[in-house]
Short mmCIF file of C-alpha atoms and ligand atoms in Angstrom, two decimals:
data_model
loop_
_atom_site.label_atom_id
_atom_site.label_comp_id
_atom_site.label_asym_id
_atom_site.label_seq_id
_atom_site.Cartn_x
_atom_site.Cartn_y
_atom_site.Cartn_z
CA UNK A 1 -9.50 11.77 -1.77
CA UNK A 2 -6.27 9.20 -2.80
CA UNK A 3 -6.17 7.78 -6.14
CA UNK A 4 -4.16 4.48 -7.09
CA UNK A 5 -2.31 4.63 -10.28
CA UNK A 6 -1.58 1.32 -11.69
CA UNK A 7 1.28 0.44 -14.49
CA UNK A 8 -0.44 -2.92 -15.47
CA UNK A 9 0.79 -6.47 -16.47
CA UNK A 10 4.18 -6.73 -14.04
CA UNK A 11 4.47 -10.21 -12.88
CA UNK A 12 4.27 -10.77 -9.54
CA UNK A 13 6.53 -12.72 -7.83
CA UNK A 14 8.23 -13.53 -4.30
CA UNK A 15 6.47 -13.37 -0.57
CA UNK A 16 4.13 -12.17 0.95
CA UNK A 17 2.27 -12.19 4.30
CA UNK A 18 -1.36 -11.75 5.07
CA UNK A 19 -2.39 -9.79 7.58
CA UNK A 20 -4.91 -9.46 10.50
CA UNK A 21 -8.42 -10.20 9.49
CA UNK A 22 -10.59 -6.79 9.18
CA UNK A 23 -13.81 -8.09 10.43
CA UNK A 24 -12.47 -9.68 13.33
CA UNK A 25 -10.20 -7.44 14.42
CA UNK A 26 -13.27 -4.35 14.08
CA UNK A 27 -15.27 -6.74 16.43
CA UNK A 28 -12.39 -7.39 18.85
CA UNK A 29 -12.27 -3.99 19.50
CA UNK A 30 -15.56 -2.94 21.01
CA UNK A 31 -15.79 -6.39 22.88
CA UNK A 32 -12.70 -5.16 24.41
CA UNK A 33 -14.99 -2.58 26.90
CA UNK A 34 -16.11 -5.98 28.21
CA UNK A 35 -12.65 -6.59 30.29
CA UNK A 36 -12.48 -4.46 33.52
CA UNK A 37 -8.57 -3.96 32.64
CA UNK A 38 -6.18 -4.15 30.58
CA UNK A 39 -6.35 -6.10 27.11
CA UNK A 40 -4.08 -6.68 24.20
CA UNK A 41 -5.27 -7.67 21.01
CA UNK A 42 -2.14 -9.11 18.27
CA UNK A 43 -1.73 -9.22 14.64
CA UNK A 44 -3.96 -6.32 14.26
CA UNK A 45 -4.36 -4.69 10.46
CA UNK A 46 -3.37 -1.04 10.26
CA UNK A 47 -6.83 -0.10 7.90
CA UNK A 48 -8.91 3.01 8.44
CA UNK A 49 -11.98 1.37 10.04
CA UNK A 50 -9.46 0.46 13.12
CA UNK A 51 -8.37 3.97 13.40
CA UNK A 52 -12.09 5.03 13.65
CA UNK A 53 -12.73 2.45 16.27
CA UNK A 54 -10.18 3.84 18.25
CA UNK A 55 -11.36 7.51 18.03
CA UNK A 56 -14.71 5.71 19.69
CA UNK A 57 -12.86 3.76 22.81
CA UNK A 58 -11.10 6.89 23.19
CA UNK A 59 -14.48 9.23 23.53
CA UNK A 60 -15.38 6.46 25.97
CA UNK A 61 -12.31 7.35 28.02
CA UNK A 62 -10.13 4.02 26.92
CA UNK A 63 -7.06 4.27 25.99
CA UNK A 64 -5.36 2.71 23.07
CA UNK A 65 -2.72 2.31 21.60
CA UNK A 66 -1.51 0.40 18.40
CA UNK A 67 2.09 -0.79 18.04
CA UNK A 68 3.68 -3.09 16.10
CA UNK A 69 0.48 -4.66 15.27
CA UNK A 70 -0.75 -5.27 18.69
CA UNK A 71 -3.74 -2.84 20.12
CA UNK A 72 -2.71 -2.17 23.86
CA UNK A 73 -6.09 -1.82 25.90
CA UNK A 74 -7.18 -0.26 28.90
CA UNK A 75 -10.21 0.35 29.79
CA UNK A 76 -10.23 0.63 33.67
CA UNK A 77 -11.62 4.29 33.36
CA UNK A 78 -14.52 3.83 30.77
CA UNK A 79 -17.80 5.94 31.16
CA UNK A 80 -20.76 5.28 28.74
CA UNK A 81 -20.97 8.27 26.15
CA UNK A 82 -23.52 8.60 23.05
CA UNK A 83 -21.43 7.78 20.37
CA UNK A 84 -21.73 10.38 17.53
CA UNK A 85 -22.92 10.38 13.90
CA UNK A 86 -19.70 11.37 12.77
CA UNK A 87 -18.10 8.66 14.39
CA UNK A 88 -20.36 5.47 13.92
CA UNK A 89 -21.00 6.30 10.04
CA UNK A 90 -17.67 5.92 9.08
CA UNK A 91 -17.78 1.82 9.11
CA UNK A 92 -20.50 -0.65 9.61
CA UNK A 93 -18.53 -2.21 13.18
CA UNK A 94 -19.31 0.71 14.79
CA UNK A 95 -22.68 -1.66 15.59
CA UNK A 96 -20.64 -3.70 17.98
CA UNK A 97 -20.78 -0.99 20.63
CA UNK A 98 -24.29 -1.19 20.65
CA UNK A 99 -23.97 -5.06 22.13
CA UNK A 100 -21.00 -4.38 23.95
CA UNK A 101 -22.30 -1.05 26.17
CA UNK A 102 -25.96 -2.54 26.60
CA UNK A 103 -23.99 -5.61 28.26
CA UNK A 104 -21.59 -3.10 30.76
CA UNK A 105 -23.86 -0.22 30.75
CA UNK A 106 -27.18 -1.62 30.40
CA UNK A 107 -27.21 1.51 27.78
CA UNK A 108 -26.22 2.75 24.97
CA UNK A 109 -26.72 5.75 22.75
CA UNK A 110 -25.58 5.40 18.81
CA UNK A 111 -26.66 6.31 15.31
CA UNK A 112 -26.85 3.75 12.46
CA UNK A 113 -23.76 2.49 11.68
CA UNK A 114 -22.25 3.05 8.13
CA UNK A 115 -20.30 0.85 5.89
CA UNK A 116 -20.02 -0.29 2.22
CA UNK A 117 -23.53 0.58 -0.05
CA UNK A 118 -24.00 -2.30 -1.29
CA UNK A 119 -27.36 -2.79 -0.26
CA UNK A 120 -29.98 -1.73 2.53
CA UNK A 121 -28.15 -3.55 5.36
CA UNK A 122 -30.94 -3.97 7.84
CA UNK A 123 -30.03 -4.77 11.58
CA UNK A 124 -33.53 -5.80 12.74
CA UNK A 125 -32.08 -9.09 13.37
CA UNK A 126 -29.73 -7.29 15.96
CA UNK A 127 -32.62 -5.31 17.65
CA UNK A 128 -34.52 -8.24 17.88
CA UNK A 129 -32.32 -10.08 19.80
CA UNK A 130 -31.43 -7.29 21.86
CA UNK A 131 -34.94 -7.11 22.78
CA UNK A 132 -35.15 -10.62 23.35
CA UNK A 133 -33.01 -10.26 26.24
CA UNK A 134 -34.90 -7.87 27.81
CA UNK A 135 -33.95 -4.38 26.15
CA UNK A 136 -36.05 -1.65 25.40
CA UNK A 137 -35.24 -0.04 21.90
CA UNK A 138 -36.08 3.70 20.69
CA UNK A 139 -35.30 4.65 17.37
CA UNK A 140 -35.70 8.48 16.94
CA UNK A 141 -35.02 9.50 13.28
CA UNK A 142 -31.78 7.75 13.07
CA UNK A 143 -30.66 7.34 16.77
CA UNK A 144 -30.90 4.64 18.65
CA UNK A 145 -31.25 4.44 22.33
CA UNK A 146 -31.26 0.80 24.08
CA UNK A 147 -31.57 0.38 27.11
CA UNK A 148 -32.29 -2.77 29.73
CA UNK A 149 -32.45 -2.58 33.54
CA UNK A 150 -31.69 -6.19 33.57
CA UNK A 151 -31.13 -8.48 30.51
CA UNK A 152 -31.97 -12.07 31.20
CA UNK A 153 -30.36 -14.70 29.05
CA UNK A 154 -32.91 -17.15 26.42
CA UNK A 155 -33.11 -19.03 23.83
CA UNK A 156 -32.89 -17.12 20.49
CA UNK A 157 -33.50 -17.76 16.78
CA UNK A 158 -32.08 -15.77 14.10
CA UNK A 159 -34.59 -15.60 10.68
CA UNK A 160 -30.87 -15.58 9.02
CA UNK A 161 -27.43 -16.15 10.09
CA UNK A 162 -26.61 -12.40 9.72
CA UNK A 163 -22.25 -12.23 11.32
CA UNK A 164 -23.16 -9.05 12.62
CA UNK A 165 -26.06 -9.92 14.80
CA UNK A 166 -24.26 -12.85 15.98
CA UNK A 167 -21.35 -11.07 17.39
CA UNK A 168 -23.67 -7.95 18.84
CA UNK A 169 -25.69 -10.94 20.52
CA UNK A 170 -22.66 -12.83 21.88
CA UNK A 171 -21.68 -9.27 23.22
CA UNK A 172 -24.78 -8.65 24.82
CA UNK A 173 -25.59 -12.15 26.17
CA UNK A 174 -22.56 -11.71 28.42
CA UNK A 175 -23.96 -8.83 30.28
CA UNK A 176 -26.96 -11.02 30.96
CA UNK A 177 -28.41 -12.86 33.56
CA UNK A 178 -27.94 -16.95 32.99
CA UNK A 179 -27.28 -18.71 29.96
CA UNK A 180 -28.53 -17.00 26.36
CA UNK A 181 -28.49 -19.61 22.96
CA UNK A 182 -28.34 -18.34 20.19
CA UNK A 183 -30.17 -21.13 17.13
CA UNK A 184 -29.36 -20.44 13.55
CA UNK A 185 -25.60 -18.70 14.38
CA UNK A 186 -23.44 -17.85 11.58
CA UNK A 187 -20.58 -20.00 11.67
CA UNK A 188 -18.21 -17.27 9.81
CA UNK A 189 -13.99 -17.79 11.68
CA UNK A 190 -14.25 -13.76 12.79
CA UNK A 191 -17.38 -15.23 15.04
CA UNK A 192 -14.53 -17.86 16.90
CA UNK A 193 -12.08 -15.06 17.04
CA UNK A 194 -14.47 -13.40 19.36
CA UNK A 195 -15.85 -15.92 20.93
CA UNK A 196 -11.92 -16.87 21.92
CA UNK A 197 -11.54 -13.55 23.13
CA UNK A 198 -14.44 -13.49 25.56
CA UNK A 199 -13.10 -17.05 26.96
CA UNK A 200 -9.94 -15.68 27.61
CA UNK A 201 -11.64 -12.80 29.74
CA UNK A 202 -13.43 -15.54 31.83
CA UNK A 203 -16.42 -15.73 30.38
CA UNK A 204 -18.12 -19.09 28.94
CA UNK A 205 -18.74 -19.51 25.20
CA UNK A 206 -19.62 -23.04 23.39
CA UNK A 207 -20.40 -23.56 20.11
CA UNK A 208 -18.88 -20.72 18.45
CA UNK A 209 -18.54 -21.81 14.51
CA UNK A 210 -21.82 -23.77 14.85
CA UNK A 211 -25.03 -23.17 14.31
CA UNK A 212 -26.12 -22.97 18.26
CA UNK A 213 -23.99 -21.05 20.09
CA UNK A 214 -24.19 -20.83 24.57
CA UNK A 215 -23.37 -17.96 26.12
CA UNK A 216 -23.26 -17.09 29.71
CA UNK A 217 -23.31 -13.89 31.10
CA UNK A 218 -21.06 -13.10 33.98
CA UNK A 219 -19.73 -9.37 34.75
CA UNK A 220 -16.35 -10.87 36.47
CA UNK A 221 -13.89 -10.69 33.39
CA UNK A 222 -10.60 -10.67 33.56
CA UNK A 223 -7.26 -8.51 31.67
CA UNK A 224 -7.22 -10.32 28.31
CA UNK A 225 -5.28 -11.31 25.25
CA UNK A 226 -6.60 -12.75 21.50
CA UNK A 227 -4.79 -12.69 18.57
CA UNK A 228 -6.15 -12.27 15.46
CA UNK A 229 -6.68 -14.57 12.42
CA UNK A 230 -5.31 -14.11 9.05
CA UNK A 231 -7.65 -12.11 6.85
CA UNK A 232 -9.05 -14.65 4.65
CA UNK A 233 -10.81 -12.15 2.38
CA UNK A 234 -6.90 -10.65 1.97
CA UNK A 235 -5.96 -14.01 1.50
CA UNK A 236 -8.40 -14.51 -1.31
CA UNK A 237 -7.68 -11.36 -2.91
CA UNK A 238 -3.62 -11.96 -3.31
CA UNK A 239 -4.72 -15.86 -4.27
CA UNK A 240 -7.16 -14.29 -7.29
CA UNK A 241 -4.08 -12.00 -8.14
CA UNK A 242 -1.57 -14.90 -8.11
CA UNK A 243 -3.56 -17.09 -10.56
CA UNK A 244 -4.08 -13.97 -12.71
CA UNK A 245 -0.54 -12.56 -13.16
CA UNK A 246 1.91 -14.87 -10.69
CA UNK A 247 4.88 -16.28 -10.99
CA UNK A 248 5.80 -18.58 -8.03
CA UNK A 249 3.73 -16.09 -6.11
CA UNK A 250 3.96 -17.05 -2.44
CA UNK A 251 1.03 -16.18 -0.02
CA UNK A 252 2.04 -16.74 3.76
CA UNK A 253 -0.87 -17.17 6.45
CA UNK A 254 -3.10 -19.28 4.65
CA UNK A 255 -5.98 -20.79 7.09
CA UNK A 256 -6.86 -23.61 5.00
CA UNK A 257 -10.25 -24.24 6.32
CA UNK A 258 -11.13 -20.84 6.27
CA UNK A 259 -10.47 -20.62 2.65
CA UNK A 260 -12.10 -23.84 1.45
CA UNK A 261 -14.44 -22.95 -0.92
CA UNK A 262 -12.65 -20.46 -2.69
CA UNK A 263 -9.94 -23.26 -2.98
CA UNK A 264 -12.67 -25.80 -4.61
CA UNK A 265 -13.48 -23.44 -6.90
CA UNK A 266 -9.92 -22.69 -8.04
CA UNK A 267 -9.53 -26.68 -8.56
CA UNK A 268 -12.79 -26.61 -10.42
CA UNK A 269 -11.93 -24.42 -12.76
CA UNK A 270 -8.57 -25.44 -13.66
CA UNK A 271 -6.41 -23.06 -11.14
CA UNK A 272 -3.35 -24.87 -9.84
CA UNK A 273 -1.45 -24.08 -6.30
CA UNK A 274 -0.09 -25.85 -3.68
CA UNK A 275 0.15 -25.18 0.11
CA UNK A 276 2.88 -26.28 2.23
CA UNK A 277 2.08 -25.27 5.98
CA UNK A 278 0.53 -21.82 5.95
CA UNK A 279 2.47 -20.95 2.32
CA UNK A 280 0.63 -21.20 -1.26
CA UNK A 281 2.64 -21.23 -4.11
CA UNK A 282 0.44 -19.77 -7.03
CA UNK A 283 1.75 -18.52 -10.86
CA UNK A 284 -0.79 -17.60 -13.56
CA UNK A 285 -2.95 -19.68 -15.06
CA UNK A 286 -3.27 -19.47 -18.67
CA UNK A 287 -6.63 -21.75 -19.22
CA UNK A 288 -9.11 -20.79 -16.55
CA UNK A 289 -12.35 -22.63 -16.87
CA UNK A 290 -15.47 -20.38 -16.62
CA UNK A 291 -18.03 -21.25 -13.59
CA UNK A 292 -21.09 -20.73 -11.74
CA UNK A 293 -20.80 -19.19 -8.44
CA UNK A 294 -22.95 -18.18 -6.02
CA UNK A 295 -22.40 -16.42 -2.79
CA UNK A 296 -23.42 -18.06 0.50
CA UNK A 297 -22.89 -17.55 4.42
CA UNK A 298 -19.95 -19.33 5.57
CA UNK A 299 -18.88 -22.46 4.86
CA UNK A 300 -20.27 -21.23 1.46
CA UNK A 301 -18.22 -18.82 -1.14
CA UNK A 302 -17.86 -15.80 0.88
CA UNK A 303 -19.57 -12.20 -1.16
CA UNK A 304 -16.87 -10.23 -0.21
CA UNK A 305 -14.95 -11.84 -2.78
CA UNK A 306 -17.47 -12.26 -5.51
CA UNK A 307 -15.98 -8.68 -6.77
CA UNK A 308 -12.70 -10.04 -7.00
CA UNK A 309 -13.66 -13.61 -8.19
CA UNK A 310 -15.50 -11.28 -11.41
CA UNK A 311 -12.43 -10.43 -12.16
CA UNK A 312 -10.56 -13.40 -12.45
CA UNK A 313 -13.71 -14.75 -14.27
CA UNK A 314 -12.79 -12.01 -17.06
CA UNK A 315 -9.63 -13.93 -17.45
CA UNK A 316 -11.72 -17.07 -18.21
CA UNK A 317 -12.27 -19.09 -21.36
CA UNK A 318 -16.42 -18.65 -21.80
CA UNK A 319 -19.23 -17.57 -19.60
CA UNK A 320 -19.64 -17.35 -16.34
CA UNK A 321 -22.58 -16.86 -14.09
CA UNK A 322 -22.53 -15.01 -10.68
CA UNK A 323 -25.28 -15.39 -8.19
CA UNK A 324 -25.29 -12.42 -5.31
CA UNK A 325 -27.25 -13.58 -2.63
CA UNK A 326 -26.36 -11.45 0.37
CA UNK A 327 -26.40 -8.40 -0.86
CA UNK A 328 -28.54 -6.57 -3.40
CA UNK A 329 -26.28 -4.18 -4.94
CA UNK A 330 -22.74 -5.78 -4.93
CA UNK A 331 -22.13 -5.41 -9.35
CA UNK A 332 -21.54 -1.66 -9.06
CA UNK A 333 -18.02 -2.61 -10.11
CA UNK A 334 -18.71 -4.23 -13.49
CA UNK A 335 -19.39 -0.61 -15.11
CA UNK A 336 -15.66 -0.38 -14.59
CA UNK A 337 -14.68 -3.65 -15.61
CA UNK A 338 -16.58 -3.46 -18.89
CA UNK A 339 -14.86 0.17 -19.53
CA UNK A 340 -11.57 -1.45 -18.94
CA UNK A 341 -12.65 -4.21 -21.89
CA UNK A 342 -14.56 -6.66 -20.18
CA UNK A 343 -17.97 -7.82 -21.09
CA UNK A 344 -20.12 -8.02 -17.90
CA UNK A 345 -23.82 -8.08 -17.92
CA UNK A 346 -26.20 -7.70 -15.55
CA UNK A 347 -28.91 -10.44 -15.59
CA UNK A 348 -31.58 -10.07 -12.71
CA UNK A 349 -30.85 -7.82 -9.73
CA UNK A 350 -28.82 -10.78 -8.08
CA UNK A 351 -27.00 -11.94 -11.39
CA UNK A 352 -24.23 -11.30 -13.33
CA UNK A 353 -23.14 -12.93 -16.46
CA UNK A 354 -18.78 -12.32 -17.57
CA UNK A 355 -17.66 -13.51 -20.77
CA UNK A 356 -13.95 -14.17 -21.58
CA UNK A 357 -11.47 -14.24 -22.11
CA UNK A 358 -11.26 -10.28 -22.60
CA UNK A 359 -7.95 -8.13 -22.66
CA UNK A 360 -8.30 -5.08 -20.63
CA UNK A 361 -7.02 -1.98 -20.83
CA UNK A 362 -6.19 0.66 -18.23
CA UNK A 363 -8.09 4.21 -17.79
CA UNK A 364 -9.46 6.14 -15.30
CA UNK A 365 -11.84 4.59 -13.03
CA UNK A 366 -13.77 4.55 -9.83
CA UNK A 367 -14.27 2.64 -6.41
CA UNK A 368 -17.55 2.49 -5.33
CA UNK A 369 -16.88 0.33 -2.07
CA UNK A 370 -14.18 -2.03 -0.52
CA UNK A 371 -14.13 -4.80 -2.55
CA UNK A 372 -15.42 -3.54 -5.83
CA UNK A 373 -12.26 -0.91 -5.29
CA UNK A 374 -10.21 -4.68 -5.02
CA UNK A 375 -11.72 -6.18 -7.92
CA UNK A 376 -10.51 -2.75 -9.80
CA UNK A 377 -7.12 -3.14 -8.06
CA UNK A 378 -6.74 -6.59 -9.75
CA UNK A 379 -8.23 -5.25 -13.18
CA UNK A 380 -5.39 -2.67 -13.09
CA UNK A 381 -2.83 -5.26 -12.43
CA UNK A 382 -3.47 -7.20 -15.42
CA UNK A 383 -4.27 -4.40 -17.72
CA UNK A 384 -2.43 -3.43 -20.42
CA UNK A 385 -1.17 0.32 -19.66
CA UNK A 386 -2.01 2.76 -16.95
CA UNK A 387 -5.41 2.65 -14.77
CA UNK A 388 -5.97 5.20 -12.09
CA UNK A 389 -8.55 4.20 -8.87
CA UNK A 390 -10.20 7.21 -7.91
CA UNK A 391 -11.71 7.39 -4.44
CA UNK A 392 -9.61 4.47 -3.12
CA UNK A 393 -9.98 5.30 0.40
CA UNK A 394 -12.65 2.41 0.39
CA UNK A 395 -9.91 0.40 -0.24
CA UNK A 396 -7.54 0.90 2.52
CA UNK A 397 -10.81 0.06 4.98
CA UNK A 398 -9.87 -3.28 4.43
CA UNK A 399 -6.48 -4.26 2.72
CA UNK A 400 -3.42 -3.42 5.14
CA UNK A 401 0.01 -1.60 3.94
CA UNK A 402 -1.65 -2.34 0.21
CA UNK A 403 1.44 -0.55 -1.64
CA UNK A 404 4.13 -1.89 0.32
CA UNK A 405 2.88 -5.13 -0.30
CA UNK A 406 2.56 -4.82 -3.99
CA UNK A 407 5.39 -2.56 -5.07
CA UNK A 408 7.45 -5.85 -2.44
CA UNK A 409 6.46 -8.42 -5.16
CA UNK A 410 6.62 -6.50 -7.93
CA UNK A 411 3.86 -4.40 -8.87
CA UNK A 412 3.90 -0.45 -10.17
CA UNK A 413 1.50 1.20 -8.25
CA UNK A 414 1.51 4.79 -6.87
CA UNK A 415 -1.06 6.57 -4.19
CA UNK A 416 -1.74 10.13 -4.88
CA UNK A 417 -3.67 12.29 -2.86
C1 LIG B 1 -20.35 -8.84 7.65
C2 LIG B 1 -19.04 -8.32 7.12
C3 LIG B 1 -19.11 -8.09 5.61
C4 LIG B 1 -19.61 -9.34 4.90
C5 LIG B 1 -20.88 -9.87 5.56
C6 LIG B 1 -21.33 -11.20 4.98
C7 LIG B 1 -18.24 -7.09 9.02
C8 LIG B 1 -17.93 -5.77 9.64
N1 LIG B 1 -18.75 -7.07 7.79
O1 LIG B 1 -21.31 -7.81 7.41
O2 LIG B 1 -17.81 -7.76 5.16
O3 LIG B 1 -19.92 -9.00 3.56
O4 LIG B 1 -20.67 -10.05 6.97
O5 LIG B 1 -20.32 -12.13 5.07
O6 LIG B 1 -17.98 -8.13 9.60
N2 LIG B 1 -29.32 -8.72 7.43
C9 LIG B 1 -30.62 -8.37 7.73
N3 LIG B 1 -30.87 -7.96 9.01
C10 LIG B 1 -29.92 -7.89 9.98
C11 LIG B 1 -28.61 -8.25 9.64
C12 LIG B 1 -28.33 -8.67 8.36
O7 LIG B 1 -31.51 -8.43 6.90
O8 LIG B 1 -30.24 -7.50 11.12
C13 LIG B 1 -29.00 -9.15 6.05
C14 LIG B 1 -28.06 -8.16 5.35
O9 LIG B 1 -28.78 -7.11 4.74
C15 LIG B 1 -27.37 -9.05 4.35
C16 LIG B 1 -27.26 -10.38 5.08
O10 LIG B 1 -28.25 -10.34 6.11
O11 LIG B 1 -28.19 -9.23 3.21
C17 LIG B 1 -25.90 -10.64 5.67
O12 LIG B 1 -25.60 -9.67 6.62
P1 LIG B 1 -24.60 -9.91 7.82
O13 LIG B 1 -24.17 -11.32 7.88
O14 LIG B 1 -25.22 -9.31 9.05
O15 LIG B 1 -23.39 -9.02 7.38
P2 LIG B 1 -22.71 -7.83 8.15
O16 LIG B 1 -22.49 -8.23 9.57
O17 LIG B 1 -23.37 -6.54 7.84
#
């Protein structure tokens, strides 16, 4: 297991550039299987969950290859395997297979998929569209086996605009007979990546980054190319750190629409920035406003940087309120915080109350998933002394190059196995 050890408080200053998003790019590579060729997906991150991905497409006789950023895809010789607990454990994308095989296959063998524990993470909403279009599901212990002779395309509404279900359904639809419409879509960017993706292989997507999204299944797809978007979660996280301990920090590959709430709630709280093209220009800010913030599906604040946001709201002068509504256990990270110096309390199961300003101080402490690891990472920064992140593999599932992109604008930080 790597540890990150942190010399706190160095300003950080100059460029940097944000890189492929995470959740797009680990749903760009399963829908891949859907082009009877050759595919090449750009801007890809270089994070663990990719590397898994591609231990999966390679089981299933694809080969890939990642260069430079770009995955080079060809699946021409692909035969349907069960994919294998080992395998689909190790990250919570490993789901995407399920839509993608049932749509080439018409089966598809897989156990749950893993991810960050930050709650119980349900996919009924996934098998229950997968039934909808025709598939027969056995679970057996933790195994699932779907299969569908034929899947015929219908009208669909989700209970909740879960991302996940709404990719594995796009998947899925376009291995089905006629048109399938999916009511009550999430409207998150990752879901247009994909969606762009599957147009480019020939096959006919509206709506994506609505609510109601069309789909129309057709097996005659073509070689393929997507690129994808800047992580806006990565985006947020360097933003967060600019306003913390920035000087003239300057974030390259800002989406600005992807990115709007966060934004509002930097001007609402007294953050200043500016964006020129895709660059933001962020230093510290020394009177932060506290808030109340609540997570939502997109357009709303995203939860995978409430963590992050906590911290900053440390830095702030009074109390702040969090509201968690996606996931159930996504504070696990305060326990850290408040050993570093900051006073975090946890309200209700879903609410978290941070009053600051507080000074922290490094010591040794402890990711418990992605983003709580990132909302550690920025604690570290900004601490007085040395911290050390134990277990901060979780980390590098979702932040790209991390130390080259620190230690290039400034920051101390060492990775020890
Ligand atoms: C994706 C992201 C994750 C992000 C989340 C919400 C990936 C690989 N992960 O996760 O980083 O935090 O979106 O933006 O893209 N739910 C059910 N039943 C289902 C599906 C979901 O009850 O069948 C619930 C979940 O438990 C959760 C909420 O719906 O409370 C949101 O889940 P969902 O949007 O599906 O998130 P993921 O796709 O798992």
């Amino acid at each position: 297991m790597s540890k990150i050890r942190i010399e706190g408080q160095h300003v950080l200053s100059g460029e940097i550039k944000i890189g492929g998003a995470k959740n797009s790019a680990v749903a760009l590579l399963p829908a891949s299987v859907l082009c009877n060729g050759k595919s090449q997906i750009y801007n890809t991150p270089e994070i663990t969950d990719i590397d898994y991905l591609i231990k999966i497409m390679e089981l299933l006789n694809c080969k890939v290859e990642h260069k430079d950023g770009t995955l080079y895809i060809d699946t021409s010789k692909i035969e349907n395997k069960p994919i294998p607990e080992e395998l689909s454990v190790q990250m919570r994308a490993s789901y995407y297979f399920m839509g993608a095989l049932l749509a080439k296959f018409g089966r598809v063998e897989m156990s749950f998929p893993g991810g960050c524990n930050i709650g119980a993470r349900p996919i009924d909403i996934h098998i229950k569209g997968f039934e909808e279009l025709g598939a027969k599901v056995e679970i057996i212990k933790n195994r699932y086996i779907i299969t569908a002779d034929k899947l015929v395309g219908k009208k669909i509404y989700f209970d909740f605009p879960s991302v996940g279900a709404t990719i594995n359904i796009m998947l899925a639809a376009t291995g089905a007979e006629g048109t399938t419409i999916i009511e009550n879509a999430a409207m998150e960017p990752e879901i247009v990546n994909v969606a762009s993706f599957l147009i480019n292989m020939g096959i006919k997507v509206t709506g994506a980054g609505t609510k109601r999204i069309e789909i129309e299944g057709t097996k005659e797809t073509t070689d393929a190319f997507v690129e994808v978007f800047p992580d806006r979660i990565e985006t947020g996280t360097f933003i967060i750190l600019g306003a913390l301990i920035g000087k003239n920090l300057k974030i390259k590959g800002i989406i600005k629409t992807h990115i709007e709430a966060l934004l509002l709630k930097l001007d609402e709280i007294g953050i200043k920035y500016k964006i020129e093209n895709d660059t933001m220009t962020i230093s510290k800010c020394n009177n932060i406003s506290p808030t109340y913030l609540k997570t939502l599906t997109y357009p709303g604040f995203p939860t995978d940087l409430q963590q992050p946001m906590t911290t900053l709201l440390t830095q702030a002068n009074g109390k702040s309120i969090i509201e968690e509504t996606l996931y159930e256990n996504r504070f696990k990270n305060t326990y850290d915080l408040n050993r570093m110096g900051a006073i975090t309390n946890i309200l209700t199961l879903n609410k978290l109350e941070i009053k600051g300003p507080k000074k922290l101080k490094g010591t040794n402490v402890i990711a418990t998933d992605l983003r709580g690891g990132a909302s550690l990472l920025i604690a570290g920064l900004i601490a007085e002394g040395i911290t050390e992140i134990d277990n901060c593999d979780v980390i590098f599932r979702g932040y790209s190059d991390l130390k080259a992109k620190l230690t290039s604008i400034g920051a101390k930080i060492e990775i020890t196995e």
